Coordinates of C-alpha atoms in Angstrom, one line a residue:
X1 CA -80.5 -5.8 23.9
X2 CA -80.6 -5.3 20.4
X3 CA -79.3 -7.8 18.0
X4 CA -76.6 -5.4 17.0
X5 CA -75.3 -5.4 20.6
X6 CA -75.2 -9.1 20.6
X7 CA -73.1 -9.3 17.9
X8 CA -70.6 -7.2 18.9
X9 CA -70.6 -9.1 22.1
X10 CA -70.2 -12.5 20.3
X11 CA -67.5 -10.8 17.9
X12 CA -65.4 -9.8 21.6
X13 CA -63.5 -13.4 21.2
X14 CA -62.5 -13.3 17.9
X15 CA -61.0 -9.6 18.2
X16 CA -58.8 -10.6 21.2
X17 CA -57.6 -13.9 19.7
X18 CA -56.6 -11.5 16.3
X19 CA -54.5 -9.0 18.4
X20 CA -53.4 -12.2 20.4
X21 CA -52.1 -13.2 17.1
X22 CA -51.0 -9.9 16.2
X23 CA -48.8 -9.8 18.9
X24 CA -47.1 -13.1 18.4
X25 CA -46.3 -12.4 14.9
X26 CA -44.6 -9.0 15.8
X27 CA -42.6 -10.9 18.4
X28 CA -41.2 -13.4 16.1
X29 CA -40.6 -10.8 13.3
X30 CA -38.4 -8.8 15.9
X31 CA -36.6 -12.0 16.7
X32 CA -36.0 -13.0 13.2
X33 CA -34.7 -9.4 12.0
X34 CA -32.2 -10.0 15.0
X35 CA -31.1 -13.4 14.2
X36 CA -30.7 -11.9 10.7
X37 CA -28.7 -8.7 12.0
X38 CA -26.5 -10.9 14.0
X39 CA -25.8 -13.3 11.4
X40 CA -24.5 -10.8 8.7
X41 CA -22.8 -8.9 11.4
X42 CA -19.0 -8.6 11.5
X43 CA -17.6 -11.6 13.3
X44 CA -15.5 -11.0 16.4
X45 CA -12.1 -13.2 16.8
X46 CA -12.7 -16.0 19.7
X47 CA -11.3 -14.8 23.1
X48 CA -9.2 -17.2 24.7
X49 CA -11.1 -17.0 28.1
X50 CA -9.1 -19.4 29.9
X51 CA -5.9 -16.4 29.4
X52 CA -8.2 -13.8 30.3
X53 CA -9.4 -15.6 33.2
X54 CA -5.7 -16.1 34.0
X55 CA -5.0 -12.4 34.0
X56 CA -7.8 -11.6 36.0
X57 CA -6.9 -13.7 38.8
X58 CA -3.5 -12.3 38.6
X59 CA -4.5 -8.9 38.6
X60 CA -6.3 -10.0 41.8
X61 CA -3.7 -11.3 43.6
X62 CA -1.9 -7.6 43.7
X63 CA -3.6 -6.6 46.5
X64 CA -5.5 -3.9 45.4
X65 CA -3.0 -2.8 42.8
X66 CA -4.7 -0.8 39.9
X67 CA -5.2 -2.9 36.9
X68 CA -4.1 0.2 34.9
X69 CA -0.4 -0.5 36.1
X70 CA -0.1 -3.6 33.7
X71 CA -0.5 -0.9 30.7
X72 CA 2.8 0.6 32.1
X73 CA 5.9 -0.3 30.2
X74 CA 8.0 -0.6 33.8
X75 CA 11.8 0.4 33.2
X76 CA 14.6 1.7 35.3
X77 CA 13.7 5.2 33.4
X78 CA 10.2 4.6 34.9
X79 CA 11.5 4.7 38.6
X80 CA 13.6 8.0 37.5
X81 CA 10.6 9.4 36.6
X82 CA 8.5 8.2 39.8
X83 CA 11.2 9.8 41.9
X84 CA 12.0 13.3 39.8
X85 CA 8.1 13.7 39.5
X86 CA 6.9 12.3 42.7
X87 CA 9.2 12.6 44.9
X88 CA 11.8 15.5 44.0
X89 CA 15.1 15.6 46.0
X90 CA 14.4 12.3 48.2
X91 CA 16.8 10.2 49.3
X92 CA 16.9 6.6 48.6
X93 CA 18.8 4.1 51.1
X94 CA 18.6 0.7 50.9
X95 CA 19.4 -1.9 53.9
X96 CA 20.4 -5.4 53.6
X97 CA 22.6 -8.0 54.8
X98 CA 24.1 -9.1 51.9
X99 CA 26.3 -6.2 49.9
X100 CA 25.8 -6.3 46.1
X101 CA 29.2 -6.3 45.5
X102 CA 32.1 -7.8 47.4
X103 CA 35.8 -7.7 47.3
X104 CA 37.7 -10.5 47.9
X105 CA 41.7 -11.5 47.9
X106 CA 42.5 -14.4 45.2
X107 CA 45.1 -16.5 45.8
X108 CA 47.9 -14.1 44.6
X109 CA 46.4 -11.9 47.2
X110 CA 45.0 -10.2 44.3
X111 CA 41.6 -7.7 44.8
X112 CA 39.1 -9.7 43.0
X113 CA 35.5 -8.1 42.6
X114 CA 33.0 -10.9 43.2
X115 CA 28.9 -10.4 42.1
X116 CA 26.9 -12.7 44.3
X117 CA 24.1 -14.7 42.5
X118 CA 21.6 -13.7 45.0
X119 CA 18.1 -13.2 44.4
X120 CA 17.9 -10.2 46.5
X121 CA 21.0 -8.6 45.1
X122 CA 19.7 -9.7 41.3
X123 CA 16.1 -7.7 42.7
X124 CA 17.4 -4.7 44.3
X125 CA 20.5 -3.7 42.5
X126 CA 19.1 -2.5 39.1
X127 CA 16.5 -0.6 41.3
X128 CA 19.3 1.1 43.7
X129 CA 21.1 2.0 39.8
X130 CA 18.0 3.7 38.6
X131 CA 17.8 5.2 42.1
X132 CA 21.1 6.6 42.4
X133 CA 21.0 6.0 46.2
X134 CA 23.1 4.6 48.8
X135 CA 23.0 1.0 50.0
X136 CA 23.8 -0.2 53.3
X137 CA 25.1 -3.6 54.2
X138 CA 27.7 -6.3 55.8
X139 CA 31.0 -5.7 54.5
X140 CA 32.4 -9.1 54.8
X141 CA 34.6 -9.9 51.7
X142 CA 38.3 -9.9 52.8
X143 CA 39.2 -7.2 50.6
X144 CA 36.2 -5.2 51.2
X145 CA 38.2 -3.0 54.0
X146 CA 41.0 -2.1 51.6
X147 CA 38.6 -0.8 48.9
X148 CA 36.3 1.8 51.0
X149 CA 37.6 5.6 51.4
X150 CA 37.8 7.1 55.1
X151 CA 33.9 7.1 55.5
X152 CA 33.5 2.8 54.5
X153 CA 32.2 4.0 51.1
X154 CA 33.0 2.7 47.7
X155 CA 31.3 3.6 44.2
X156 CA 29.4 1.3 42.5
X157 CA 29.1 -0.8 39.9
X158 CA 32.7 -0.1 39.4
X159 CA 32.7 0.2 35.4
X160 CA 29.9 2.7 35.5
X161 CA 29.5 4.0 39.4
X162 CA 25.8 4.9 39.9
X163 CA 25.4 4.5 43.6
X164 CA 27.2 4.5 46.7
X165 CA 27.9 0.9 48.5
X166 CA 28.5 2.1 52.5
X167 CA 29.7 -0.9 54.2
X168 CA 29.2 -1.7 58.0
X169 CA 32.0 -3.6 59.8
X170 CA 30.7 -6.8 62.1
X171 CA 33.0 -8.9 64.7
X172 CA 33.1 -12.3 64.7
X173 CA 30.8 -12.4 67.7
X174 CA 28.7 -10.5 66.4
X175 CA 28.1 -12.2 62.7
X176 CA 27.5 -15.4 64.8
X177 CA 25.2 -14.4 67.3
X178 CA 23.2 -11.7 64.6
X179 CA 23.5 -13.6 61.2
X180 CA 24.1 -17.4 61.9
X181 CA 22.0 -17.4 65.4
X182 CA 19.1 -15.7 65.7
X183 CA 18.1 -14.7 62.1
X184 CA 19.5 -18.2 60.6
X185 CA 18.7 -20.7 63.6
X186 CA 16.0 -19.0 64.9
X187 CA 13.6 -16.8 62.4
X188 CA 14.9 -18.8 59.3
X189 CA 13.4 -21.9 60.5
X190 CA 10.7 -20.4 62.2
X191 CA 9.2 -18.8 58.7
X192 CA 9.6 -22.0 56.8
X193 CA 7.4 -25.2 56.7
X194 CA 10.3 -27.4 56.1
X195 CA 10.2 -29.2 59.9
X196 CA 13.3 -28.1 61.2
X197 CA 13.3 -26.6 64.8
X198 CA 14.3 -23.1 65.5
X199 CA 16.7 -22.4 68.2
X200 CA 16.5 -19.1 70.4
X201 CA 19.0 -18.3 72.4
X202 CA 19.1 -15.1 74.8
X203 CA 22.8 -14.1 73.9
X204 CA 21.7 -14.5 70.0
X205 CA 18.5 -12.3 70.7
X206 CA 20.8 -9.3 72.6
X207 CA 23.3 -9.6 69.7
X208 CA 20.5 -9.2 66.9
X209 CA 19.4 -6.2 68.7
X210 CA 22.8 -4.9 69.0
X211 CA 23.6 -5.4 65.3
X212 CA 20.1 -3.8 64.1
X213 CA 20.7 -0.8 66.4
X214 CA 24.5 -0.6 64.8
X215 CA 23.0 -0.8 61.2
X216 CA 20.2 2.2 62.1
X217 CA 23.2 4.4 63.3
X218 CA 24.5 3.9 59.7
X219 CA 21.5 4.8 58.2
X220 CA 20.7 8.3 60.6
X221 CA 24.4 8.9 59.4
X222 CA 24.1 8.5 55.8
X223 CA 20.7 10.7 55.5
X224 CA 21.0 13.6 54.0
X225 CA 17.5 14.9 55.6
X226 CA 15.3 14.0 57.6
X227 CA 12.7 12.5 55.5
X228 CA 14.7 9.8 53.0
X229 CA 13.0 7.2 51.9
X230 CA 14.5 3.6 53.6
X231 CA 13.9 0.1 51.9
X232 CA 14.7 -2.2 54.8
X233 CA 15.4 -5.5 53.3
X234 CA 14.6 -8.9 55.0
X235 CA 14.5 -11.3 58.5
X236 CA 17.8 -9.8 59.3
X237 CA 16.3 -6.4 60.4
X238 CA 13.1 -7.1 62.1
X239 CA 13.7 -4.0 64.6
X240 CA 15.5 -2.0 62.3
X241 CA 12.3 0.2 61.3
X242 CA 11.2 1.3 64.9
X243 CA 14.8 2.1 65.4
X244 CA 14.8 4.2 62.6
X245 CA 11.2 5.6 63.1
X246 CA 12.8 6.9 66.6
X247 CA 15.4 8.9 65.3
X248 CA 14.3 10.0 61.8
X249 CA 10.5 10.1 62.8
X250 CA 9.8 11.7 59.0
X251 CA 11.1 9.0 57.1
X252 CA 8.9 6.6 54.7
X253 CA 10.3 2.8 55.6
X254 CA 9.8 0.4 53.4
X255 CA 10.0 -3.0 55.0
X256 CA 9.8 -5.9 52.8
X257 CA 10.2 -9.3 54.2
X258 CA 11.7 -11.5 51.7
X259 CA 10.7 -15.1 53.3
X260 CA 7.5 -16.4 54.4
X261 CA 5.5 -15.3 57.1
X262 CA 4.0 -18.4 59.6
X263 CA 1.0 -18.5 60.9
X264 CA 0.2 -17.2 64.3
X265 CA 0.2 -20.5 66.4
X266 CA 3.7 -20.8 64.8
X267 CA 5.0 -17.1 65.0
X268 CA 3.9 -17.9 69.1
X269 CA 7.0 -20.0 69.3
X270 CA 9.3 -17.1 69.4
X271 CA 10.5 -15.4 72.6
X272 CA 10.7 -12.2 71.7
X273 CA 7.4 -12.5 69.0
X274 CA 6.1 -8.9 70.4
X275 CA 9.2 -7.1 69.8
X276 CA 9.5 -8.1 66.5
X277 CA 6.1 -7.2 65.6
X278 CA 6.6 -3.4 67.2
X279 CA 10.2 -3.4 65.3
X280 CA 7.7 -4.0 62.2
X281 CA 5.3 -1.7 62.8
X282 CA 8.0 1.1 62.8
X283 CA 7.5 0.4 59.0
X284 CA 5.4 3.1 56.7
X285 CA 4.7 0.1 54.7
X286 CA 5.3 -3.8 55.0
X287 CA 5.5 -5.7 52.3
X288 CA 5.1 -9.7 51.4
X289 CA 5.4 -11.6 48.4
X290 CA 1.8 -12.8 48.7
X291 CA -1.9 -11.8 50.2
X292 CA -1.3 -15.0 52.0
X293 CA 1.9 -13.8 53.8
X294 CA 0.0 -10.8 54.8
X295 CA -2.6 -12.4 56.3
X296 CA -0.5 -14.2 58.1
X297 CA 1.3 -11.4 59.7
X298 CA -2.0 -9.2 60.6
X299 CA -3.2 -12.1 62.2
X300 CA 0.0 -12.5 64.4
X301 CA -0.3 -8.7 65.2
X302 CA -4.2 -9.3 66.1
X303 CA -2.9 -11.9 68.6
X304 CA 0.1 -10.8 70.2
X305 CA -0.3 -7.0 70.3
X306 CA -3.0 -3.8 71.3
X307 CA -3.8 -2.6 67.4
X308 CA -6.9 -1.4 65.5
X309 CA -6.9 -3.5 62.2
X310 CA -8.4 -2.3 59.0
X311 CA -8.6 -5.6 57.2
X312 CA -10.5 -4.0 54.1
X313 CA -7.6 -1.3 53.5
X314 CA -4.8 -3.8 54.7
X315 CA -3.5 -1.4 57.7
X316 CA -2.7 -1.6 61.4
X317 CA -3.0 1.2 63.8
X318 CA -0.7 0.9 66.6
X319 CA 0.9 3.4 69.1
X320 CA -0.6 6.3 67.2
X321 CA 0.7 5.2 64.0
X322 CA -0.4 3.5 61.0
X323 CA 1.4 1.2 58.8
X324 CA 0.3 -0.8 55.7
X325 CA 0.4 -4.1 54.8
X326 CA 0.6 -5.1 50.9
X327 CA 1.8 -8.0 48.7
X328 CA 4.3 -6.9 46.2
X329 CA 5.8 -10.0 44.3
X330 CA 9.2 -9.3 43.9
X331 CA 10.8 -10.1 40.5
X332 CA 14.1 -9.2 38.0
X333 CA 15.0 -7.0 35.9
X334 CA 13.6 -7.2 32.3
X335 CA 15.2 -7.1 30.2
X336 CA 18.4 -8.8 31.4
X337 CA 21.1 -6.6 30.9
X338 CA 23.6 -9.4 31.4
X339 CA 21.4 -11.5 28.5
X340 CA 22.9 -8.4 25.9
X341 CA 26.2 -10.1 26.3
X342 CA 25.6 -14.0 26.4
X343 CA 26.1 -16.4 23.5
X344 CA 23.0 -17.9 21.9
X345 CA 21.2 -20.5 23.2
X346 CA 22.9 -23.3 20.8
X347 CA 26.1 -22.6 21.7
X348 CA 26.1 -22.4 25.6
X349 CA 24.1 -25.7 25.1
X350 CA 27.2 -26.8 23.5
X351 CA 29.2 -25.6 26.1
X352 CA 27.4 -26.7 28.7
X353 CA 27.3 -30.2 27.5
X354 CA 31.2 -30.2 26.6
X355 CA 31.9 -29.2 30.2
X356 CA 30.1 -32.0 32.1
X357 CA 31.0 -34.6 29.0
X358 CA 27.1 -34.7 28.1
X359 CA 25.8 -36.0 24.5
X360 CA 23.6 -34.2 22.3
X361 CA 20.9 -37.1 22.8
X362 CA 21.2 -36.9 26.7
X363 CA 18.1 -34.4 28.2
X364 CA 19.7 -31.8 31.0
X365 CA 17.8 -31.0 33.8
X366 CA 18.9 -28.9 36.3
X367 CA 18.4 -27.0 39.6
X368 CA 20.0 -23.8 40.8
X369 CA 20.2 -22.7 44.1
X370 CA 21.9 -22.2 47.9
X371 CA 22.6 -25.3 49.6
X372 CA 19.4 -24.9 52.1
X373 CA 17.1 -27.5 53.6
X374 CA 13.9 -25.3 52.0
X375 CA 15.0 -25.7 48.6
X376 CA 13.9 -29.2 48.6
X377 CA 17.1 -30.8 47.0
X378 CA 16.8 -34.5 48.6
X379 CA 13.0 -34.6 47.4
X380 CA 13.9 -33.5 43.8
X381 CA 16.3 -37.0 43.8
X382 CA 13.8 -38.7 45.3
X383 CA 11.5 -37.8 42.3
X384 CA 14.2 -38.9 39.9
X385 CA 14.9 -41.9 41.5
X386 CA 11.0 -42.5 40.8
X387 CA 11.4 -42.0 37.2
X388 CA 14.2 -44.6 36.9
X389 CA 12.5 -47.1 38.6
X390 CA 9.3 -46.7 36.8
X391 CA 10.7 -45.7 33.6
X392 CA 14.4 -47.4 33.2
X393 CA 13.9 -46.4 29.5
X394 CA 15.1 -43.0 30.4
X395 CA 18.5 -44.3 32.0
X396 CA 21.0 -43.0 30.4
X397 CA 19.2 -40.3 28.6
X398 CA 18.6 -38.1 31.2
X399 CA 21.1 -36.1 33.7
X400 CA 20.1 -33.8 36.4
X401 CA 22.5 -31.6 37.0
X402 CA 22.6 -29.9 40.7
X403 CA 24.3 -26.3 41.2
X404 CA 24.1 -25.7 45.2
X405 CA 26.2 -22.8 46.2
X406 CA 27.5 -23.7 49.8
X407 CA 25.7 -22.0 52.2
X408 CA 25.8 -21.3 56.3
X409 CA 28.4 -24.3 56.2
X410 CA 29.1 -23.4 60.0
X411 CA 25.5 -24.4 61.3
X412 CA 24.9 -28.0 61.8
X413 CA 21.6 -28.4 59.7
X414 CA 23.3 -27.5 56.4
X415 CA 26.9 -29.3 57.3
X416 CA 24.4 -32.3 57.9
X417 CA 22.2 -31.5 54.2
X418 CA 25.3 -31.1 52.7
X419 CA 26.5 -35.0 53.4
X420 CA 23.0 -36.2 52.5
X421 CA 22.6 -34.7 49.2
X422 CA 26.2 -35.8 48.2
X423 CA 25.2 -39.2 49.9
X424 CA 22.1 -39.7 47.7
X425 CA 23.9 -38.4 44.4
X426 CA 26.5 -41.1 44.8
X427 CA 24.0 -43.9 45.7
X428 CA 22.1 -42.8 42.4
X429 CA 25.1 -43.0 40.3
X430 CA 25.9 -46.3 41.6
X431 CA 22.6 -47.6 41.2
X432 CA 21.8 -46.2 37.7
X433 CA 25.2 -45.1 36.1
X434 CA 27.3 -46.7 34.0
X435 CA 30.7 -46.6 32.0
X436 CA 30.5 -42.8 31.0
X437 CA 27.3 -41.7 32.4
X438 CA 26.0 -39.9 35.6
X439 CA 22.7 -39.5 36.3
X440 CA 23.3 -36.8 38.9
X441 CA 26.0 -34.1 38.6
X442 CA 26.3 -32.4 42.1
X443 CA 28.4 -29.2 41.9
X444 CA 28.5 -28.0 45.2
X445 CA 30.3 -24.2 44.1
X446 CA 29.6 -20.7 44.0
X447 CA 28.9 -19.6 40.4
X448 CA 28.5 -16.0 38.6
X449 CA 25.3 -15.0 37.6
X450 CA 26.7 -15.4 33.9
X451 CA 27.4 -18.7 34.6
X452 CA 23.8 -19.7 36.4
X453 CA 22.2 -18.1 32.8
X454 CA 24.4 -20.1 30.3
X455 CA 23.1 -23.4 32.7
X456 CA 19.5 -21.9 32.4
X457 CA 20.2 -21.6 28.7
X458 CA 21.3 -25.1 28.1
X459 CA 19.0 -26.6 30.2
X460 CA 15.7 -29.0 28.6
X461 CA 14.1 -28.8 32.2
X462 CA 14.3 -26.4 35.2
X463 CA 13.3 -28.0 38.7
X464 CA 12.3 -25.5 41.5
X465 CA 11.0 -27.6 44.0
X466 CA 11.3 -25.7 46.9
X467 CA 9.5 -27.0 50.3
X468 CA 8.6 -23.5 51.1
X469 CA 9.8 -20.1 49.8
X470 CA 9.0 -16.3 49.5
X471 CA 9.3 -16.3 46.1
X472 CA 12.2 -18.0 44.5
X473 CA 13.6 -15.9 41.8
X474 CA 15.3 -19.1 40.2
X475 CA 11.8 -19.6 38.5
X476 CA 11.6 -16.1 36.7
X477 CA 15.4 -16.0 36.0
X478 CA 15.0 -19.1 34.1
X479 CA 12.3 -17.8 32.1
X480 CA 13.8 -14.7 31.3
X481 CA 16.7 -16.7 30.2
X482 CA 15.1 -18.7 27.4
X483 CA 14.5 -16.0 24.6
X484 CA 13.8 -19.1 22.2
X485 CA 10.8 -19.9 24.0
X486 CA 12.1 -23.4 25.0
X487 CA 12.7 -25.2 28.2
X488 CA 10.3 -26.9 30.7
X489 CA 9.8 -25.0 34.1
X490 CA 8.7 -27.8 36.9
X491 CA 7.7 -25.5 40.0
X492 CA 6.6 -26.1 43.8
X493 CA 3.2 -24.9 45.1
X494 CA 4.9 -23.7 48.0
X495 CA 6.9 -20.9 46.0
X496 CA 5.4 -17.4 45.8
X497 CA 6.1 -17.7 42.0
X498 CA 4.0 -20.6 41.4
X499 CA 1.0 -18.0 41.9
X500 CA 2.4 -16.4 38.8
X501 CA 3.6 -18.8 36.4
X502 CA 0.7 -20.7 35.8
X503 CA 2.3 -22.3 32.6
X504 CA 4.9 -24.1 34.6
X505 CA 4.0 -27.4 35.8
X506 CA 3.4 -27.2 39.2
X507 CA 4.0 -29.9 41.7
X508 CA 4.1 -30.8 45.3
X509 CA 7.7 -31.5 45.9
X510 CA 6.8 -33.9 48.8
X511 CA 5.2 -36.4 46.7
X512 CA 7.9 -37.8 44.8
X513 CA 5.6 -40.0 42.4
X514 CA 3.6 -37.2 41.3
X515 CA 6.5 -34.8 40.8
X516 CA 7.9 -38.0 38.9
X517 CA 5.1 -38.1 36.5
X518 CA 5.5 -34.3 36.2
X519 CA 9.4 -34.7 35.3
X520 CA 8.0 -37.2 32.8
X521 CA 6.0 -34.9 31.2
X522 CA 8.5 -32.4 31.3
X523 CA 10.9 -34.4 29.3
X524 CA 8.4 -35.7 26.8
X525 CA 6.7 -32.3 25.8
X526 CA 6.5 -31.2 22.2
X527 CA 8.4 -28.0 21.2
X528 CA 5.3 -26.5 20.2
X529 CA 3.9 -26.7 24.1
X530 CA 7.3 -25.6 25.7
X531 CA 6.6 -22.5 23.3
X532 CA 3.2 -21.9 24.0
X533 CA 3.9 -22.4 27.7
X534 CA 7.0 -20.5 27.7
X535 CA 5.9 -17.2 25.6
X536 CA 3.2 -16.7 28.3
X537 CA 5.4 -16.9 31.4
X538 CA 7.5 -14.5 29.4
X539 CA 4.7 -11.9 29.1
X540 CA 4.1 -12.3 32.7
X541 CA 7.8 -11.5 34.0
X542 CA 8.4 -8.9 31.5
X543 CA 5.0 -7.0 32.5
X544 CA 5.9 -7.6 36.5
X545 CA 9.4 -7.2 36.3
X546 CA 11.5 -5.7 39.4
X547 CA 10.9 -2.1 38.1
X548 CA 7.2 -2.6 38.6
X549 CA 8.0 -4.1 42.1
X550 CA 9.6 -1.5 43.4
X551 CA 7.7 1.1 41.3
X552 CA 5.0 0.1 43.2
X553 CA 6.1 0.1 46.4
X554 CA 7.5 4.0 45.8
X555 CA 4.3 4.9 44.8
X556 CA 2.6 4.2 47.8
X557 CA 5.5 5.7 49.9
X558 CA 5.1 9.2 47.6
X559 CA 1.4 9.1 48.6
X560 CA 2.6 8.7 52.0
X561 CA 5.3 11.6 51.6
X562 CA 2.7 14.0 50.2
X563 CA 0.2 13.7 53.0
X564 CA 3.0 14.5 54.9
X565 CA 3.0 18.1 53.8
X566 CA 0.1 18.7 52.0
X567 CA 1.0 22.2 51.2
X568 CA 3.3 21.1 49.0
X569 CA 1.6 18.9 46.8
X570 CA 1.4 20.5 43.5
X571 CA -2.1 21.1 41.3
X572 CA -1.0 18.6 38.9
X573 CA -0.9 15.7 41.7
X574 CA -2.3 12.7 39.8
X575 CA -5.6 11.0 41.0
X576 CA -4.6 8.3 44.1
X577 CA -6.3 5.4 43.0
X578 CA -7.0 1.7 45.2
X579 CA -7.2 1.3 48.6
X580 CA -4.5 3.6 49.9
X581 CA -7.0 6.7 49.6
X582 CA -9.4 5.5 52.1
X583 CA -6.5 4.9 54.9
X584 CA -5.3 8.9 54.3
X585 CA -9.0 9.8 54.1
X586 CA -9.7 8.8 57.5
X587 CA -6.4 8.8 59.6
X588 CA -2.9 9.3 59.9
X589 CA -0.1 7.2 58.7
X590 CA 3.5 6.6 60.3
X591 CA 5.7 9.4 59.5
X592 CA 2.8 11.7 58.8

């Protein structure tokens, strides 16, 4: 080997070192360049990651609902457009036990119109107005028969009629067995974890069946065609969907269960569990407030009936038909038509304080609900007692106003609750009251919706401490009423609203000490923090209003209806999104 060749070989390590050094310098240069470009690039505003996470969580809770739905401005006009564009000529029939307008005779035998302060009525009445349909309900008012025509119908609302109220008459025996008996002594405690034992009597069940049949007859009589959209409401009508399906096989039946659905072990207590499930599976769509309740229902069906369940799609195939089981969180009207005529917050505050003899320095906490053992009123009183014991400086500085509308007073459990609440309130007033000051004002009277909103607007704190609830619209009504962005909401973790209103102070009502601590936090919260929390909650109630709740169900119904008659589908039908597509691609659906 020549000396030149040796020189080349000896120089190879130096060459490789040079190449490696060049590569390192290149990488460093690129990195420096990137850092400089980032340094001089426009800075984006910081993202509120917690708020983003909250929004994603809320969308995730909606059981397959498209995130695009949150971009829609949901109004009564939106519903009308859905009906016009997606279901032209469809008749909408709403069925509930409670009617939206009650006619009673006052002390002078004059007819008085009453609009019940009911969560169900608050949610459904704007929808029925927008749809211009027919609402079928039990006529229980003392002057209800005097105000209907020969077909038991009356146009409502009275000042601007937009739909028909069709009343169904029940005898005292029917009302006792169907409503007070099976529905409220049986199903109500069965579905609520409030440790009240359900009572099941064969006679009540027979009456419940008969009344459901009577309502089915009325639905068929009111249907103007064989393919109506029927919205069945709540636990009073578990058998109604199947009865309607037998008579109107082409109907789209949407059943919404407004209360929780228990787990399958608890549901097994009911002697007629299979018949209830069979009745509900006559529905095209079965709706609950939360996915958790949907899951409980599906587990109950899986345990007690021979079905095919598509858990990915939340659908149940039974008897040759398929029912969808979806979560549709119910809400309220936004904007509230009532608020347009309400006095300002300052005026409401002044009037409520004058009415109850409260000075401006006293903090006002309120609770508004029916007198029901599921609402946690006694537990609320225990938390107030804890506050006064541990923080006696608040005695004389805070008053709790409890509005408890009398309810189901013929039932022993409700009479006992009435006595217990009044006794506890009297005890707290004896222990912590003084001349001119009562810590607890217990008002067991019915209030109009306007009176309730006036109380919301006057309150410093609103307590919604249900032991168990499907949704509880009081929480959302309080938020909607506070256009001043003030006030604090204490909300039970066992109410469906807690899954949406994450900026409320979430409490466990069974833990009086912890609830008392949260109440103290609410009483001492700064106006700025109140505003920040209330603003976010108002955005949620605005975006997820009652029109979105109904619109989501009607859009699903429209998809079902179109697949019933594919030849009627127009060329400009919108693309179908979400999990519904996969269901229809594989199987038939009830009413198809």
